[in-house]
CSV table of C-alpha atoms in Angstrom, one decimal:
chain,number,residue,atom,x,y,z
A,1468,UNK,CA,267.2,194.6,93.9
A,1469,UNK,CA,264.9,191.7,94.8
A,1470,UNK,CA,266.2,189.5,97.5
A,1471,UNK,CA,265.6,185.8,96.9
A,1472,UNK,CA,265.0,183.7,100.0
A,1473,UNK,CA,267.5,181.0,100.3
A,1474,UNK,CA,265.7,178.0,101.7
A,1475,UNK,CA,268.1,175.4,103.0
A,1476,UNK,CA,267.0,171.8,103.5
A,1477,UNK,CA,266.7,172.5,107.2
A,1478,UNK,CA,263.7,174.7,106.4
A,1479,UNK,CA,261.9,172.2,104.3
A,1480,UNK,CA,259.6,170.0,106.3
A,1481,UNK,CA,259.3,167.4,103.5
A,1482,UNK,CA,263.1,166.8,103.5
A,1483,UNK,CA,263.3,166.8,107.3
A,1484,UNK,CA,260.6,164.1,107.5
A,1485,UNK,CA,262.5,162.1,104.9
A,1486,UNK,CA,265.7,162.5,107.0
A,1487,UNK,CA,263.8,161.3,110.1
A,1488,UNK,CA,262.5,158.2,108.3
A,1489,UNK,CA,266.0,157.4,107.0
A,1490,UNK,CA,267.5,157.9,110.5
A,1491,UNK,CA,264.9,155.7,112.2
A,1492,UNK,CA,265.5,152.9,109.6
A,1493,UNK,CA,269.3,153.1,110.1
A,1494,UNK,CA,268.9,153.1,113.9
A,1495,UNK,CA,266.6,150.0,113.8
A,1496,UNK,CA,268.7,148.1,111.3
A,1497,UNK,CA,272.0,149.0,113.0
A,1498,UNK,CA,270.8,148.0,116.5
A,1499,UNK,CA,269.4,144.7,115.3
A,1500,UNK,CA,272.5,143.8,113.4
A,1501,UNK,CA,274.8,144.8,116.3
A,1502,UNK,CA,272.7,142.8,118.7
A,1503,UNK,CA,273.0,139.7,116.4
A,1504,UNK,CA,276.8,140.3,115.9
A,1505,UNK,CA,277.4,140.6,119.7
A,1506,UNK,CA,276.0,137.1,120.2
A,1507,UNK,CA,273.1,138.2,122.4
A,1508,UNK,CA,270.5,135.5,123.2
A,1509,UNK,CA,267.1,135.5,121.4
A,1510,UNK,CA,265.5,136.5,124.7
A,1511,UNK,CA,267.9,139.4,125.1
A,1512,UNK,CA,267.2,140.6,121.5
A,1513,UNK,CA,263.5,140.4,122.1
A,1514,UNK,CA,263.7,142.0,125.5
A,1515,UNK,CA,266.2,144.8,124.9
A,1516,UNK,CA,266.4,145.6,121.2
A,1517,UNK,CA,262.7,145.4,120.4
A,1518,UNK,CA,262.0,147.6,123.5
A,1519,UNK,CA,264.6,150.1,122.3
A,1520,UNK,CA,263.2,150.2,118.8
A,1521,UNK,CA,259.4,150.2,119.6
A,1522,UNK,CA,259.1,153.9,119.9
A,1523,UNK,CA,261.1,154.5,116.7
A,1524,UNK,CA,258.9,152.1,114.9
A,1525,UNK,CA,255.7,153.9,116.1
A,1526,UNK,CA,257.2,157.3,115.0
A,1527,UNK,CA,258.2,155.7,111.7
A,1528,UNK,CA,254.5,154.7,111.2
A,1529,UNK,CA,253.5,158.4,111.9
A,1530,UNK,CA,255.9,159.8,109.3
A,1531,UNK,CA,255.1,157.1,106.7
A,1532,UNK,CA,251.3,157.9,107.2
A,1533,UNK,CA,252.0,161.6,106.6
A,1534,UNK,CA,253.2,160.6,103.0
A,1535,UNK,CA,249.7,159.3,102.2
A,1536,UNK,CA,246.5,161.3,101.4
A,1537,UNK,CA,244.6,159.7,104.3
A,1538,UNK,CA,247.5,160.6,106.7
A,1539,UNK,CA,247.3,164.2,105.5
A,1540,UNK,CA,243.5,164.3,106.0
A,1541,UNK,CA,243.8,162.9,109.5
A,1542,UNK,CA,246.9,165.0,110.4
A,1543,UNK,CA,245.4,166.2,113.7
A,1544,UNK,CA,244.6,162.6,114.8
A,1545,UNK,CA,248.1,161.4,113.9
A,1546,UNK,CA,249.5,164.3,116.0
A,1547,UNK,CA,247.3,163.2,118.9
A,1548,UNK,CA,248.8,159.7,118.5
A,1549,UNK,CA,252.3,161.2,118.7
A,1550,UNK,CA,251.4,163.2,121.8
A,1551,UNK,CA,250.0,160.2,123.6
A,1552,UNK,CA,253.1,158.2,122.6
A,1553,UNK,CA,255.4,160.8,124.1
A,1554,UNK,CA,253.2,161.1,127.2
A,1555,UNK,CA,253.6,157.4,127.8
A,1556,UNK,CA,257.3,157.6,127.0
A,1557,UNK,CA,257.8,160.4,129.5
A,1558,UNK,CA,255.9,158.4,132.2
A,1559,UNK,CA,258.0,155.3,131.5
A,1560,UNK,CA,261.2,157.3,131.6
A,1561,UNK,CA,260.0,158.6,135.0
A,1562,UNK,CA,259.6,155.0,136.1
A,1563,UNK,CA,263.1,154.3,134.8
A,1564,UNK,CA,264.4,157.0,137.1
A,1565,UNK,CA,262.7,155.1,140.0
A,1566,UNK,CA,264.3,151.8,138.9
A,1567,UNK,CA,267.8,153.0,138.2
A,1568,UNK,CA,268.7,156.5,139.1
A,1569,UNK,CA,271.5,157.9,136.9
A,1570,UNK,CA,272.4,161.0,135.0
A,1571,UNK,CA,271.3,159.3,131.7
A,1572,UNK,CA,267.8,158.4,133.0
A,1573,UNK,CA,267.4,161.9,134.5
A,1574,UNK,CA,268.4,163.6,131.2
A,1575,UNK,CA,266.3,161.3,129.1
A,1576,UNK,CA,263.3,162.0,131.3
A,1577,UNK,CA,263.9,165.8,130.9
A,1578,UNK,CA,264.2,165.3,127.2
A,1579,UNK,CA,261.0,163.3,126.9
A,1580,UNK,CA,258.9,165.6,129.1
A,1581,UNK,CA,260.1,168.7,127.2
A,1582,UNK,CA,259.4,166.9,123.9
A,1583,UNK,CA,255.9,166.1,125.1
A,1584,UNK,CA,255.1,169.7,126.2
A,1585,UNK,CA,256.5,170.9,122.9
A,1586,UNK,CA,254.4,168.6,120.9
A,1587,UNK,CA,251.3,169.4,123.0
A,1588,UNK,CA,251.7,173.1,122.6
A,1589,UNK,CA,252.5,173.1,118.9
A,1590,UNK,CA,250.3,170.4,117.5
A,1591,UNK,CA,247.1,171.4,119.4
A,1592,UNK,CA,247.5,175.1,118.3
A,1593,UNK,CA,244.7,176.4,116.1
A,1594,UNK,CA,242.6,173.3,116.6
A,1595,UNK,CA,239.2,172.9,118.2
A,1596,UNK,CA,240.8,171.4,121.3
A,1597,UNK,CA,242.9,174.6,121.7
A,1598,UNK,CA,239.9,176.9,121.6
A,1599,UNK,CA,237.6,174.6,123.6
A,1600,UNK,CA,240.0,174.0,126.6
A,1601,UNK,CA,241.4,177.6,126.4
A,1602,UNK,CA,245.0,176.3,126.1
A,1603,UNK,CA,246.3,179.8,125.3
A,1604,UNK,CA,246.2,180.4,129.1
A,1605,UNK,CA,248.7,177.6,129.8
A,1606,UNK,CA,251.9,178.8,131.3
A,1607,UNK,CA,253.9,176.6,128.9
A,1608,UNK,CA,252.4,178.6,126.1
A,1609,UNK,CA,254.6,181.6,127.1
A,1610,UNK,CA,257.7,179.7,126.0
A,1611,UNK,CA,258.4,180.6,122.4
A,1612,UNK,CA,258.9,178.1,119.6
A,1613,UNK,CA,262.6,178.9,119.3
A,1614,UNK,CA,263.2,178.4,123.0
A,1615,UNK,CA,261.5,175.0,123.0
A,1616,UNK,CA,263.6,173.9,120.0
A,1617,UNK,CA,266.9,175.1,121.6
A,1618,UNK,CA,265.9,173.4,125.0
A,1619,UNK,CA,265.6,170.1,123.2
A,1620,UNK,CA,268.8,170.6,121.2
A,1621,UNK,CA,270.7,171.4,124.4
A,1622,UNK,CA,269.2,168.4,126.3
A,1623,UNK,CA,269.9,166.0,123.4
A,1624,UNK,CA,273.5,167.2,123.1
A,1625,UNK,CA,274.1,166.9,126.9
A,1626,UNK,CA,272.6,163.4,126.8
A,1627,UNK,CA,274.9,162.5,123.9
A,1628,UNK,CA,277.9,163.8,125.9
A,1629,UNK,CA,276.9,161.7,129.0
A,1630,UNK,CA,276.3,158.6,126.8
A,1631,UNK,CA,279.7,159.0,125.0
A,1632,UNK,CA,281.4,158.9,128.4
A,1633,UNK,CA,279.7,155.6,129.2
A,1634,UNK,CA,280.2,153.9,125.9
A,1635,UNK,CA,283.1,151.7,125.1
A,1636,UNK,CA,282.3,150.2,121.7
A,1637,UNK,CA,282.3,152.0,118.3
A,1638,UNK,CA,278.8,150.6,117.5
A,1639,UNK,CA,277.3,152.1,120.7
A,1640,UNK,CA,279.0,155.5,119.8
A,1641,UNK,CA,277.4,155.4,116.4
A,1642,UNK,CA,274.0,154.5,117.8
A,1643,UNK,CA,274.1,157.2,120.4
A,1644,UNK,CA,275.1,159.8,117.8
A,1645,UNK,CA,272.3,158.8,115.5
A,1646,UNK,CA,269.8,158.9,118.3
A,1647,UNK,CA,270.8,162.5,119.2
A,1648,UNK,CA,270.6,163.5,115.5
A,1649,UNK,CA,267.1,161.9,115.4
A,1650,UNK,CA,266.0,164.0,118.4
A,1651,UNK,CA,267.3,167.2,116.8
A,1652,UNK,CA,265.7,166.5,113.4
A,1653,UNK,CA,262.4,165.5,115.0
A,1654,UNK,CA,262.3,168.7,117.1
A,1655,UNK,CA,263.2,170.6,113.9
A,1656,UNK,CA,260.1,169.1,112.2
A,1657,UNK,CA,257.9,170.3,115.1
A,1658,UNK,CA,259.7,173.7,115.0
A,1659,UNK,CA,258.9,174.1,111.3
A,1660,UNK,CA,255.2,173.4,112.0
A,1661,UNK,CA,255.2,176.0,114.7
A,1662,UNK,CA,256.8,178.5,112.3
A,1663,UNK,CA,254.2,177.6,109.7
A,1664,UNK,CA,251.4,178.3,112.1
A,1665,UNK,CA,252.9,181.7,113.1
A,1666,UNK,CA,253.3,182.7,109.5
A,1667,UNK,CA,249.7,181.7,108.8
A,1668,UNK,CA,248.6,183.8,111.8
A,1669,UNK,CA,250.6,186.8,110.5
A,1670,UNK,CA,249.1,186.4,107.0
A,1671,UNK,CA,245.6,186.2,108.4
A,1672,UNK,CA,246.3,189.3,110.5
A,1673,UNK,CA,247.8,191.3,107.6
A,1674,UNK,CA,244.9,190.3,105.3
A,1675,UNK,CA,242.4,191.5,108.0
A,1676,UNK,CA,244.5,194.7,108.3
A,1677,UNK,CA,244.3,195.2,104.5
A,1678,UNK,CA,240.5,194.8,104.6
A,1679,UNK,CA,240.2,197.2,107.5
A,1680,UNK,CA,242.3,199.9,105.7
A,1681,UNK,CA,240.3,199.4,102.5
A,1682,UNK,CA,237.1,200.0,104.5
A,1683,UNK,CA,238.5,203.1,106.1
A,1684,UNK,CA,239.5,204.5,102.7
A,1685,UNK,CA,236.1,203.8,101.3
A,1686,UNK,CA,234.4,205.5,104.3
A,1687,UNK,CA,236.8,208.5,103.8
A,1688,UNK,CA,235.8,208.8,100.1
A,1689,UNK,CA,232.1,208.5,100.9
A,1690,UNK,CA,232.6,211.2,103.6
A,1691,UNK,CA,234.3,213.6,101.1
A,1692,UNK,CA,231.5,213.0,98.6
A,1693,UNK,CA,228.9,213.8,101.2
A,1694,UNK,CA,230.8,217.0,102.3
A,1695,UNK,CA,231.0,218.2,98.7
A,1696,UNK,CA,227.3,217.5,98.2
A,1697,UNK,CA,226.5,219.5,101.3
A,1698,UNK,CA,228.6,222.4,100.1
A,1699,UNK,CA,226.9,222.3,96.7
A,1700,UNK,CA,223.5,222.2,98.2
A,1701,UNK,CA,224.3,225.2,100.6
A,1702,UNK,CA,225.7,227.6,97.9
A,1703,UNK,CA,222.5,228.0,95.7
A,1704,UNK,CA,220.5,228.7,98.9
A,1705,UNK,CA,222.8,231.6,99.8
A,1706,UNK,CA,222.5,233.1,96.2
A,1707,UNK,CA,218.7,232.7,96.4
A,1708,UNK,CA,218.7,234.5,99.8
A,1709,UNK,CA,220.8,237.4,98.4
A,1710,UNK,CA,218.5,237.7,95.4
A,1711,UNK,CA,215.4,237.9,97.6
A,1712,UNK,CA,217.1,240.7,99.7
A,1713,UNK,CA,217.8,242.7,96.5
A,1714,UNK,CA,214.2,242.5,95.4
A,1715,UNK,CA,213.1,244.0,98.7
B,724,UNK,CA,254.6,173.6,97.6
B,725,UNK,CA,255.2,173.4,101.3
B,726,UNK,CA,254.2,170.0,102.9
B,727,UNK,CA,252.2,171.8,105.6
B,728,UNK,CA,250.3,173.9,103.0
B,729,UNK,CA,249.2,170.6,101.4
B,730,UNK,CA,248.1,169.2,104.8
B,731,UNK,CA,246.3,172.5,105.7
B,732,UNK,CA,244.1,172.2,102.7
B,733,UNK,CA,242.8,168.7,103.4
B,734,UNK,CA,243.2,168.2,107.2
B,735,UNK,CA,240.2,167.5,109.3
B,736,UNK,CA,239.7,169.1,112.7
B,737,UNK,CA,238.7,167.3,115.9
B,738,UNK,CA,235.0,166.9,116.8
B,739,UNK,CA,233.8,169.1,119.6
B,740,UNK,CA,234.4,167.6,123.0
B,741,UNK,CA,230.9,168.5,124.2
B,742,UNK,CA,229.3,166.6,121.4
B,743,UNK,CA,231.5,163.5,121.9
B,744,UNK,CA,230.8,163.5,125.7
B,745,UNK,CA,227.1,163.8,125.1
B,746,UNK,CA,227.1,161.0,122.6
B,747,UNK,CA,229.1,158.7,125.0
B,748,UNK,CA,226.9,159.6,128.1
B,749,UNK,CA,223.7,158.9,126.1
B,750,UNK,CA,225.0,155.3,125.3
B,751,UNK,CA,223.9,152.8,128.0
B,752,UNK,CA,226.1,149.8,128.7
B,753,UNK,CA,224.8,146.3,129.3
B,754,UNK,CA,226.5,143.7,131.6
B,755,UNK,CA,228.9,142.4,129.0
B,756,UNK,CA,230.0,145.8,128.0
B,757,UNK,CA,230.5,146.9,131.6
B,758,UNK,CA,232.6,143.8,132.2
B,759,UNK,CA,234.6,144.6,129.1
B,760,UNK,CA,235.4,148.1,130.3
B,761,UNK,CA,236.4,146.9,133.8
B,762,UNK,CA,238.6,144.2,132.3
B,763,UNK,CA,240.3,146.7,130.0
B,764,UNK,CA,241.1,149.0,133.0
B,765,UNK,CA,242.5,146.0,134.9
B,766,UNK,CA,244.6,144.7,132.0
B,767,UNK,CA,245.8,148.3,131.2
B,768,UNK,CA,247.2,148.7,134.7
B,769,UNK,CA,248.6,145.1,134.6
B,770,UNK,CA,250.5,146.2,131.4
B,771,UNK,CA,252.2,149.1,133.4
B,772,UNK,CA,253.0,146.7,136.3
B,773,UNK,CA,254.5,144.1,134.0
B,774,UNK,CA,256.6,146.7,132.2
B,775,UNK,CA,258.0,147.7,135.6
B,776,UNK,CA,258.4,144.1,136.8
B,777,UNK,CA,260.4,143.0,133.8
B,778,UNK,CA,262.8,145.9,133.0
B,779,UNK,CA,265.3,145.8,130.1
B,780,UNK,CA,268.8,147.0,129.7
B,781,UNK,CA,269.5,150.5,128.5
B,782,UNK,CA,270.3,151.0,124.9
B,783,UNK,CA,274.1,151.4,125.3
B,784,UNK,CA,274.7,148.9,128.1
B,785,UNK,CA,273.1,146.0,126.1
B,786,UNK,CA,276.0,146.2,123.6
B,787,UNK,CA,278.6,146.4,126.3
B,788,UNK,CA,277.2,143.1,127.7
B,789,UNK,CA,276.9,144.6,131.2
B,790,UNK,CA,273.4,145.7,132.2
B,791,UNK,CA,274.3,148.8,134.2
B,792,UNK,CA,271.1,150.8,133.6
B,793,UNK,CA,267.7,149.3,133.6
B,794,UNK,CA,264.9,150.7,131.5
B,795,UNK,CA,261.1,150.4,131.8
B,796,UNK,CA,259.9,147.6,129.4
B,797,UNK,CA,257.9,149.8,127.0
B,798,UNK,CA,257.4,147.1,124.4
B,799,UNK,CA,256.0,144.6,126.9
B,800,UNK,CA,253.5,147.2,128.2
B,801,UNK,CA,252.4,148.1,124.7
B,802,UNK,CA,252.0,144.4,123.9
B,803,UNK,CA,249.8,143.8,127.0
B,804,UNK,CA,247.8,147.0,126.1
B,805,UNK,CA,247.3,145.7,122.5
B,806,UNK,CA,246.1,142.3,123.9
B,807,UNK,CA,243.8,144.0,126.4
B,808,UNK,CA,242.3,146.1,123.6
B,809,UNK,CA,241.5,143.0,121.6
B,810,UNK,CA,239.9,141.3,124.7
B,811,UNK,CA,237.9,144.5,125.3
B,812,UNK,CA,236.7,144.7,121.7
B,813,UNK,CA,235.7,141.0,121.8
B,814,UNK,CA,233.5,141.3,124.9
B,815,UNK,CA,232.2,144.7,123.9
B,816,UNK,CA,231.1,143.4,120.5
B,817,UNK,CA,229.4,140.4,122.2
B,818,UNK,CA,227.5,142.8,124.4
B,819,UNK,CA,226.5,144.9,121.4
B,820,UNK,CA,225.3,141.8,119.4
B,821,UNK,CA,223.2,140.8,122.4
B,822,UNK,CA,221.7,144.3,122.6
B,823,UNK,CA,220.9,144.1,118.9
B,824,UNK,CA,219.3,140.7,119.2
B,825,UNK,CA,217.1,142.0,122.1
B,826,UNK,CA,215.9,144.9,120.0
B,827,UNK,CA,215.0,142.5,117.2
B,828,UNK,CA,213.1,140.2,119.5
B,829,UNK,CA,211.2,143.2,121.0
B,830,UNK,CA,210.2,144.3,117.5
B,831,UNK,CA,209.1,140.8,116.5
B,832,UNK,CA,206.9,140.6,119.7
B,833,UNK,CA,205.3,143.9,118.8
B,834,UNK,CA,204.5,142.5,115.3
B,835,UNK,CA,202.8,139.4,116.8
């Protein structure tokens, strides 16, 4: 019986990227509309809401670029842009801790820094940078792809729990919930890329193994042929030697 | 077909760091270009300072009308960085044009 692999939508990177795009669009539109409804001043909307949505907008550009052929060609460069974005984000979240220390700022910093290390170790793998700077020796490389994913899931869920305690309005609850789903889906996308790289590595290894076993079999056959030839060449010599003894 | 398989077929790898650093080190900067680099570094740090000086309310507190948590102003910083990049490109391009004009004048003098 052949077992058919059941691929759920969670294992499809194309669907995950579409989900992330839709989530970002909902977050941006929802936060803008809620800000307008709650009679915030223009300055407050510009200052708070645009600041809140700027990272989402930049990530949206990344995912939309991936849908084009140019984006696919410059995939590594887009990943570099994403890594730099999350590096800046983790630095700014550290500065947020200095400005107003709270459990939320602490957890968002932990989430951003773990996302940055995750992106750095997955997206640079198998690139020229990885080989040139010998990044396989990095201590963060010892953490597996699954562990990174679950760390981010746990951190985003705990951040959601803390945020839910603080929130009082339904809109804020919805926004916080969407944000945590976005983090999980985004890390799932990175996880799938890490899985793809591992599978590729295993494929390369198995194909090399096949080639090596093929070569060994060929060598064995050649050796058997040579042995047979040697046996054949030795037998007539013995007969000749016995004949010569008989003559004497 | 998997999205990553499609990307793997067409994606371009990074250039070697050694080649890039050699190319950059071989390029000599003139006065305008040095000024552009220094100005960019100054404006880059000003962007970080401004982001810290004008913090915004946290994502949840802004809808509760009480600004309990203050966040670093990421958007302002990116805006200043974008502006500083434009200023940098402007002065750097002027320096490059002056360098090209100098080369042309040298070649014309040789022809005379």
